[in-house]
Coordinates of C-alpha atoms and ligand atoms in Angstrom, one line a residue:
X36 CA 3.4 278.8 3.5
X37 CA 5.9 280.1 0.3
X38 CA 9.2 281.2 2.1
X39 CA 10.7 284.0 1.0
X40 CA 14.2 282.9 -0.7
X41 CA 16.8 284.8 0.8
X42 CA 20.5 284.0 1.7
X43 CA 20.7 283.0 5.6
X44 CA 23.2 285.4 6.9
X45 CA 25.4 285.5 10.2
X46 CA 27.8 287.6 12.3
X47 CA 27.2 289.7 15.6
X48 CA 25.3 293.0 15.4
X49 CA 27.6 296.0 14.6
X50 CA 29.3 297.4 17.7
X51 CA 27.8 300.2 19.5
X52 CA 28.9 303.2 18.8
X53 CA 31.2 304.6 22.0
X54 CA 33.3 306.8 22.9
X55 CA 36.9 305.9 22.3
X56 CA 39.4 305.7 25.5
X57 CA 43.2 305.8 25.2
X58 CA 44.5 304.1 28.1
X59 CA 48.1 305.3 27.6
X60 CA 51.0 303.4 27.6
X61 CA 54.5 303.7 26.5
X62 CA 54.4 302.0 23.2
X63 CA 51.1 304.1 22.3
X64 CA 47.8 303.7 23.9
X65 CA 45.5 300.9 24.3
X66 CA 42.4 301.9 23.0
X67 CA 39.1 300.5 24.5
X68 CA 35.7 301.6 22.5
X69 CA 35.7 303.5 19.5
X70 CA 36.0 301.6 16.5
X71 CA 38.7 299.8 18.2
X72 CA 39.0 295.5 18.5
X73 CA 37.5 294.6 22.0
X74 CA 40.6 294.6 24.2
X75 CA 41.5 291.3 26.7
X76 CA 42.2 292.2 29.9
X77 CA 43.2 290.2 33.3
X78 CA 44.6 290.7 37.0
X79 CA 46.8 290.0 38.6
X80 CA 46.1 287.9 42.2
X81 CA 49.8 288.1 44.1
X82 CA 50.3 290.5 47.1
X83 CA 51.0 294.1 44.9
X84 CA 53.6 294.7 47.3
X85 CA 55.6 291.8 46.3
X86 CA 57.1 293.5 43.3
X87 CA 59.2 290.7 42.4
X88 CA 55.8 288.0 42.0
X89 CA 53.2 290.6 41.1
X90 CA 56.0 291.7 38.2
X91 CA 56.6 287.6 37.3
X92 CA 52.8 287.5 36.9
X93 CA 52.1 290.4 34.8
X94 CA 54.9 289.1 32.7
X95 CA 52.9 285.7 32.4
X96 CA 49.8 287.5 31.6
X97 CA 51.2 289.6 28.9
X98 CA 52.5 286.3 27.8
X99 CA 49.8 284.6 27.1
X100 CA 48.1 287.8 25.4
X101 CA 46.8 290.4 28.2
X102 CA 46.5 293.7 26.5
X103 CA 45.8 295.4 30.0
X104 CA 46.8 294.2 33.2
X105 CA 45.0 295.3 36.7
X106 CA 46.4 294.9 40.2
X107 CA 44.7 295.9 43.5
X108 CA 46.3 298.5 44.8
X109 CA 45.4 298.7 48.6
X110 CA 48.1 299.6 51.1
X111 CA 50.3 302.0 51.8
X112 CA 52.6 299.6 50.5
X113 CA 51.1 298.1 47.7
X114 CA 51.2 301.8 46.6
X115 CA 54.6 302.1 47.0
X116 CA 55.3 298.7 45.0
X117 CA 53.6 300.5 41.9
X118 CA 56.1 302.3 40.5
X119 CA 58.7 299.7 41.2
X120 CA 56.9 297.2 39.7
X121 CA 56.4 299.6 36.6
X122 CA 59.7 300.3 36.2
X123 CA 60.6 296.6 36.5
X124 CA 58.4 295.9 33.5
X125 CA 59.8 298.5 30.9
X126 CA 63.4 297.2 31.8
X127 CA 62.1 293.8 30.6
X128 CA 60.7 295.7 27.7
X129 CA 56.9 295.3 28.8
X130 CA 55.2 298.2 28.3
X131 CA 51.7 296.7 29.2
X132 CA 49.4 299.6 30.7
X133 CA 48.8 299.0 34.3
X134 CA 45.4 299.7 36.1
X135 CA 45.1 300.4 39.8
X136 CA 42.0 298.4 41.3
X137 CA 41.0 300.9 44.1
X138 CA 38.6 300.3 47.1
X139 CA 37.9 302.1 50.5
X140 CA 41.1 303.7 50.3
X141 CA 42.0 304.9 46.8
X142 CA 41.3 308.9 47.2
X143 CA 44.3 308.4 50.4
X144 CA 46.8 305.8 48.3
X145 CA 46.5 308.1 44.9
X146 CA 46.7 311.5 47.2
X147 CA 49.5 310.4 48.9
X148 CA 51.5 308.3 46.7
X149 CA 51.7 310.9 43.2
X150 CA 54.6 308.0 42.2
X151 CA 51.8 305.3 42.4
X152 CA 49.2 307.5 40.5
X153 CA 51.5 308.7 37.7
X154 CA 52.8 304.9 37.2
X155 CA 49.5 303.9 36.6
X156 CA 47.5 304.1 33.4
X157 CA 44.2 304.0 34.3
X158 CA 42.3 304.2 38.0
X159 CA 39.4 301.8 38.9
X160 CA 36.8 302.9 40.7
X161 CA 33.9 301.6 42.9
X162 CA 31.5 304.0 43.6
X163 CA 29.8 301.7 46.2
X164 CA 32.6 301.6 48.7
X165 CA 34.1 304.8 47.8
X166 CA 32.7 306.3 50.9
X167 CA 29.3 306.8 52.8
X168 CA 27.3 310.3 52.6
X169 CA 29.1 313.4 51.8
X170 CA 32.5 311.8 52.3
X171 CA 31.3 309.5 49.4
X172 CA 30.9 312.6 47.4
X173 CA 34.0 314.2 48.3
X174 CA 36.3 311.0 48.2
X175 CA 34.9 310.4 44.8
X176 CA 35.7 314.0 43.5
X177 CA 39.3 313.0 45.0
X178 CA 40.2 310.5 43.0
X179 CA 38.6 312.0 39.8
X180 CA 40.3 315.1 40.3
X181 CA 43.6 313.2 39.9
X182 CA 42.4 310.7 37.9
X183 CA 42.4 314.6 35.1
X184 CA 45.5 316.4 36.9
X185 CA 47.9 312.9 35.7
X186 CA 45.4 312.4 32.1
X187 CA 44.2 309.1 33.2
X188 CA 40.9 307.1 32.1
X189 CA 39.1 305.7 35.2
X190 CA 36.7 302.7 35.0
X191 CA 33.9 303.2 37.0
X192 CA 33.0 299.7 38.3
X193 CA 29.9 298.6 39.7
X194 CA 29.7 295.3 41.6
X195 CA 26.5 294.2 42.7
X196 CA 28.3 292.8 46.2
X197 CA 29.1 296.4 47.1
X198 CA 26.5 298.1 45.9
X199 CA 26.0 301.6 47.3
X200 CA 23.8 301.1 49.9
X201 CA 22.0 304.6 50.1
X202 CA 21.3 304.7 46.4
X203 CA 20.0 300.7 46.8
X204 CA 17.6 302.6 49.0
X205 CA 16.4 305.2 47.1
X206 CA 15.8 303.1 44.8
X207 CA 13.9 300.9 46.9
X208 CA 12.2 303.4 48.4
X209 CA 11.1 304.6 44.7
X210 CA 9.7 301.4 43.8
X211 CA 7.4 301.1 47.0
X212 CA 6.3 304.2 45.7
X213 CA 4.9 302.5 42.2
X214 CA 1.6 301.4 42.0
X215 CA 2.4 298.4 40.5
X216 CA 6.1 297.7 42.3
X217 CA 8.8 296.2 40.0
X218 CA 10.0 292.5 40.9
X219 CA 13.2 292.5 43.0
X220 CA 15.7 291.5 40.0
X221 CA 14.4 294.2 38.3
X222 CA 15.1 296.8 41.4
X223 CA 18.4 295.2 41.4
X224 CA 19.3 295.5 37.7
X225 CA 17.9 299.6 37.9
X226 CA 20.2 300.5 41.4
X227 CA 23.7 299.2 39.9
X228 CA 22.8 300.7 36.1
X229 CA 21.9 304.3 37.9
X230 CA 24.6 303.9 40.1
X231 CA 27.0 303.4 37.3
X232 CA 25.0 305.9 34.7
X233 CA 25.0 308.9 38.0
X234 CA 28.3 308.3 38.9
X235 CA 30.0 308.9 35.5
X236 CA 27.8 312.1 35.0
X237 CA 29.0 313.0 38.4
X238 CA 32.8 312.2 37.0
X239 CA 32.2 314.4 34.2
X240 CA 30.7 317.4 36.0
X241 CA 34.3 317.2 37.9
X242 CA 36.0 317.7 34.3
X243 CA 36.6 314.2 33.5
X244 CA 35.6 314.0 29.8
X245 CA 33.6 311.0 28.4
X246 CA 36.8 309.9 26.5
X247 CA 38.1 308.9 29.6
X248 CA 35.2 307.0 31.0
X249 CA 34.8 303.2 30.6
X250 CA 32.0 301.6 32.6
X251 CA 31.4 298.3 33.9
X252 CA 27.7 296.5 36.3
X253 CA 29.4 293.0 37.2
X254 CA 27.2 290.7 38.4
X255 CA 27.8 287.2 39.0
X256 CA 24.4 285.9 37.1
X257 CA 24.6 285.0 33.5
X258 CA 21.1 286.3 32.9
X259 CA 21.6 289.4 35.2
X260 CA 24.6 290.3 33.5
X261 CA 22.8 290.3 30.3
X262 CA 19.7 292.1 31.6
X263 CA 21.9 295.1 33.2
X264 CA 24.5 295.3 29.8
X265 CA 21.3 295.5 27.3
X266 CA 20.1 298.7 29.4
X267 CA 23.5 300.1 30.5
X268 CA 24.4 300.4 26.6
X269 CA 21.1 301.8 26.2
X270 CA 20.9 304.7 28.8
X271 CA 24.6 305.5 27.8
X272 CA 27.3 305.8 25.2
X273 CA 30.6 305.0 27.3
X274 CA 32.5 302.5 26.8
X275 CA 32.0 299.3 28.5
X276 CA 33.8 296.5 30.1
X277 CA 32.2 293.2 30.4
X278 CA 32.9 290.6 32.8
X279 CA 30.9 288.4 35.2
X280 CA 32.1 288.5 39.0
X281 CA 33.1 285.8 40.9
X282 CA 32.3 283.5 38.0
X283 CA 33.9 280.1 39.9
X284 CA 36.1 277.5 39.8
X285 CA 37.3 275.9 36.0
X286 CA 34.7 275.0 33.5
X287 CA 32.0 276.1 35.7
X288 CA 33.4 280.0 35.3
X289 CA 34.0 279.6 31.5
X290 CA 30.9 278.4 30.6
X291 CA 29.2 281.0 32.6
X292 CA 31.4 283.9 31.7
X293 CA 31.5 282.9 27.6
X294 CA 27.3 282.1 28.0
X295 CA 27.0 286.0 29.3
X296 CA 29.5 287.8 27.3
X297 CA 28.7 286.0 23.9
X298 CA 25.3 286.9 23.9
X299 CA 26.2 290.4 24.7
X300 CA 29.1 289.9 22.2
X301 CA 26.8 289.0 20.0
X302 CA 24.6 291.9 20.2
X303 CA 27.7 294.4 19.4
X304 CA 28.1 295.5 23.5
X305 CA 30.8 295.3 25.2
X306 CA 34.1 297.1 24.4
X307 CA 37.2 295.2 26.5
X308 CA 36.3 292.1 28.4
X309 CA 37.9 290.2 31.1
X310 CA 37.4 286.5 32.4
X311 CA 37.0 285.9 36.1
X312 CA 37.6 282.6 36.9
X313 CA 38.9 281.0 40.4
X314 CA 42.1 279.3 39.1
X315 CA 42.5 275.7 40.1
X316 CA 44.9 275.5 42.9
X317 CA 48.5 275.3 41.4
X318 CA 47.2 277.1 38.0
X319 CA 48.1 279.3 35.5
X320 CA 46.5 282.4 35.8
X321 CA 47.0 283.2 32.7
X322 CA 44.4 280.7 32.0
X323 CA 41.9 283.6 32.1
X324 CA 43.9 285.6 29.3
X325 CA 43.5 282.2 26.9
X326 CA 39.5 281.9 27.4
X327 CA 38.9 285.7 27.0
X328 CA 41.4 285.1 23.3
X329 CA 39.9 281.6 22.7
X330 CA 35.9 283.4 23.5
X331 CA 36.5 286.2 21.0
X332 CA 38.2 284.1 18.1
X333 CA 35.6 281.5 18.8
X334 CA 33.1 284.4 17.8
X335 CA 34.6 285.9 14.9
X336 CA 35.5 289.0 16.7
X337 CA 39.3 288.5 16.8
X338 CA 42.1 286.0 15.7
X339 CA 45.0 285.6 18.4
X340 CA 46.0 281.9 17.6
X341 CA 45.3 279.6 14.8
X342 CA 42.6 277.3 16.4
X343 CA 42.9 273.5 16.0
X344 CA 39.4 271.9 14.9
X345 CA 38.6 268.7 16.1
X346 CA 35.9 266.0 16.2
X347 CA 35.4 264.6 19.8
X348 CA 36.3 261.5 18.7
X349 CA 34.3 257.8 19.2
X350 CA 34.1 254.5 19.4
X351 CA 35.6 254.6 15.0
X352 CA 38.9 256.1 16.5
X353 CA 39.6 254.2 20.1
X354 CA 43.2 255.1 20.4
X355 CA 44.5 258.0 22.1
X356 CA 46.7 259.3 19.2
X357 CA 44.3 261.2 18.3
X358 CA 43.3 262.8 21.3
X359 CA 47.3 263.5 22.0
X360 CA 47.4 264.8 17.9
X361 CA 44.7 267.6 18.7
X362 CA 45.8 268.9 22.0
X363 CA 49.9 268.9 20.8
X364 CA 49.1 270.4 17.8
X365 CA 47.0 273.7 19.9
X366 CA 50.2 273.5 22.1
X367 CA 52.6 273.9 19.1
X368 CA 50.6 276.7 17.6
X369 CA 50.4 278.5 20.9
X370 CA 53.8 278.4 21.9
X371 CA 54.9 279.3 17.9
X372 CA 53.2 282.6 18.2
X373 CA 55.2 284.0 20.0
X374 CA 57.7 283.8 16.9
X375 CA 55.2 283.6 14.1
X376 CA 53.1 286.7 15.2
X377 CA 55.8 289.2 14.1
X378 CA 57.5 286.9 11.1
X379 CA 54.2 285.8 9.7
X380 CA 51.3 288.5 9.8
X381 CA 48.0 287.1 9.5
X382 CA 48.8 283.1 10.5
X383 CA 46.7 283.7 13.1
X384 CA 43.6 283.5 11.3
X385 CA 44.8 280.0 10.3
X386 CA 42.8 277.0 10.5
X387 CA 44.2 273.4 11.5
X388 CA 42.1 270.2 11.6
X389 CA 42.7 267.0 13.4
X390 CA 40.1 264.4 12.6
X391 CA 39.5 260.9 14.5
X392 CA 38.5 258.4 11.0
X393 CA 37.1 258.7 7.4
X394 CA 33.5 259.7 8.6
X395 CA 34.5 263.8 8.8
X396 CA 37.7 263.6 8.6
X397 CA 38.8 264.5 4.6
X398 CA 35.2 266.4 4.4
X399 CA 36.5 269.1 7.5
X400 CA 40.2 268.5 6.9
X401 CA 39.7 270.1 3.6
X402 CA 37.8 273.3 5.3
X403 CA 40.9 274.1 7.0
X404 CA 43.9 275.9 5.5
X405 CA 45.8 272.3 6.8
X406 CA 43.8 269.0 8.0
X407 CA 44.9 265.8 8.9
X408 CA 42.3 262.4 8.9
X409 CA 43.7 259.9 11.2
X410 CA 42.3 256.4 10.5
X411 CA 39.7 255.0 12.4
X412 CA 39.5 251.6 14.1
X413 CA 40.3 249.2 11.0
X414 CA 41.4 251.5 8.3
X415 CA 44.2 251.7 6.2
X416 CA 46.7 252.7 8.9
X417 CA 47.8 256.4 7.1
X418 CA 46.7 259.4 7.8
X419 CA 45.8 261.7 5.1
X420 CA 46.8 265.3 5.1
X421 CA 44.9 268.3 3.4
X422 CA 46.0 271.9 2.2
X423 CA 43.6 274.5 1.2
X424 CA 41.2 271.5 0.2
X425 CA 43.3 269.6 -1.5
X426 CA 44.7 266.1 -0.8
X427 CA 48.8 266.8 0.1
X428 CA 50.4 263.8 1.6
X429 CA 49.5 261.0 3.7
X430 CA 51.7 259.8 6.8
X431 CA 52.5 257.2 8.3
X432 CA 54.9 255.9 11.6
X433 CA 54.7 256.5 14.9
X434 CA 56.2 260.5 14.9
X435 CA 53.1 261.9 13.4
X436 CA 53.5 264.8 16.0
X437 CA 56.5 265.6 14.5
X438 CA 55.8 265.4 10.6
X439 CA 52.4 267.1 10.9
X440 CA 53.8 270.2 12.5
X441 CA 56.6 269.8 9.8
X442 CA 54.1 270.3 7.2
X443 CA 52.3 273.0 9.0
X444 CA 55.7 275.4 9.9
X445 CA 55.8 274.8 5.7
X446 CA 52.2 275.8 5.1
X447 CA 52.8 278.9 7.5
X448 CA 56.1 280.1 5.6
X449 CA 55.1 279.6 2.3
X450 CA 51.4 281.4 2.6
X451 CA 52.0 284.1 5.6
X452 CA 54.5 287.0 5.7
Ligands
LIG667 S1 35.2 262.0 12.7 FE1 35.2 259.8 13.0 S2 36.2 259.6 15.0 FE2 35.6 261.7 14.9 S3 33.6 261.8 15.9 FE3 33.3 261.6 13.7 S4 33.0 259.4 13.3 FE4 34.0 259.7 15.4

């Protein structure tokens, strides 16, 4: 069969269209949807009334690159804490918008606690524990009410562990009523979709404009996620937050959350995403702020950091210089940034190789705006270093830690800024 010459392309779909929302802040709003980059978010897991470890955490996660922060807000005095911690925050000079993770209890704590609601820059919402019956309808109308008297965007968040129960059952009850039933995933998928597509139509019959709406269905299945994302974007045009729940412990959460929200990613869906991962006992939790940053660059969506390319390495290259080369070198580019991003615009876009031998070495080192070949078992014991494809220097000694990030800081000051 003739093929039909044309050039193989690549790149994700375009991103659907959505409204824009302005979560405000005091620097000038973040801005989720729209035609807006897709925003990293995070939370916070210390007690919200411990302003002093809830306030060292957010400062960790903005740290690392959190654009939005949440915190659950879910007792009297976790609602109290609020504005403290706020206030905290832009004394530092952090002016990260916070967002209020409501359950149960949210219409009370934002009712009685105007501090708490004003401090906050956007309200999250489940509408599956937001009440049962008419109180369901009422408490809801609570909290949207004033979610529009203080201006604040609300995310209404579905999570298919607290799934309203009387609209699972309606929906239930609708599918008995099929001649030809749907399979249960597929019941599933339809009750958290319609409970997230009826409640924001229910938000803005209260006066909440669409601007204002961002939507989320979190499930904890890679292939569920996709499944409900693909029809939420289609039955709707707010903005959406991506994230699969309870997504476990370490490289088991990663690879589930990037295997879900790349595809989607991929197919232009999703507006500001978020990484839930257990962290490790002991961790950083700002671990989750680095994979969401390290997902999008990975995709071509965003650059936060230059990223380090390197070979896995093999029996050529048995030492461990090079494994130490490639993961100092990401450290010394992430802790830079925090310098670099303001001094030299664009350096994050930068790419660094650090090769194991000969084999790939020169051939990707000279991909990268800076490579360095290490030699393999046997060879000439130098290590060649690359700039913009060309062949720069070669070192040699034991401190080539040291010399290669010589040459980089070099390569950054003279090309960036
Ligand atoms: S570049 Fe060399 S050391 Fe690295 S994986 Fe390839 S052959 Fe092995």
């Amino acid at each position: 069969m003739k093929r039909e010459e044309k050039p193989i392309s690549s790149g994700s779909a375009p991103r659907r269209k959505t409204h824009a929302v302005a979560v405000p802040g005091n620097t000038g709003p973040v801005i989720i949807g729209g035609d807006a980059p897709v925003v990293v978010q995070s939370m916070t897991n210390t007690d919200t009334s411990d302003v002093e470890q809830t306030v060292c955490q957010v400062m960790e996660l903005v740290q690392a690159g959190s654009e939005l922060v949440r915190m659950t807000v879910n007792t009297p005095a976790a609602a109290q804490a609020v504005p403290l911690i706020r206030q905290r925050l832009d004394d530092a000079g952090i002016h990260v918008p916070l967002i209020g993770d409501f359950h149960f209890n949210g219409h009370v704590l934002l009712q009685d606690f105007p501090a708490c609601a004003r401090a906050l820059a956007k309200y999250r919402i489940n509408p599956g524990n937001v009440g049962i019956g008419e109180s369901r309808d009422s408490q809801f109308a609570t909290m949207i009410d004033i979610a529009c008297r203080y201006e604040k965007p609300v995310r209404i968040g579905v999570n298919w562990g607290s799934l309203d129960q009387a609209l699972l059952k309606r929906i239930m009850d609708e599918n008995a009523g099929r001649s030809a039933p749907w399979p249960a995933p597929s019941v599933m998928y339809e009750a958290l979709v319609t409970s997230a597509v009826e409640s924001a139509a229910q938000a803005e019959a209260l006066g909440m404009p669409a601007d204002r709406i961002v939507l989320s269905c979190k499930v904890s299945g890679v292939q569920d996620l996709i499944a409900v994302y693909r029809e939420l974007s289609v039955r709707c045009d707010y903005a959406l937050h991506l994230g699969l729940t309870e997504a476990g412990v370490g490289s088991k959460g990663i690879v589930a959350s990037s295997a879900a929200l790349s595809v989607l990613l991929e197919e232009g869906i999703g507006d500001t995403i978020r990484i839930s991962i257990t962290p490790d006992p002991g961790s950083s939790r700002a671990r989750e702020v680095v994979v969401a940053q390290e997902l999008l660059q990975s995709m071509g969506l965003r650059n936060f950091v230059p990223m380090v390319t390197s070979c896995p390495g093999c029996g050529r290259t048995s030492s461990t210089l090079f494994q130490e080369l490639a993961s100092n070198t990401q450290h010394y580019l992430r802790e830079q940034m925090t310098v670099w991003k303001n001094r030299y615009p664009g350096v994050e876009s930068m790419n660094v190789a650090v090769m194991g031998c000969i084999v790939n070495g020169p051939g990707e080192s000279q991909h990268a705006n800076i490579g360095i070949s290490l030699p393999g078992n046997g060879e000439t014991p130098m290590a060649m270093v690359f700039e913009d494809g060309k062949r720069k220097t070669m070192l040699r000694g034991d401190n080539l830690d040291e010399q290669f990030q010589a040459l980089i800081l070099k390569y950054v000051q003279s090309h960036y800024g």
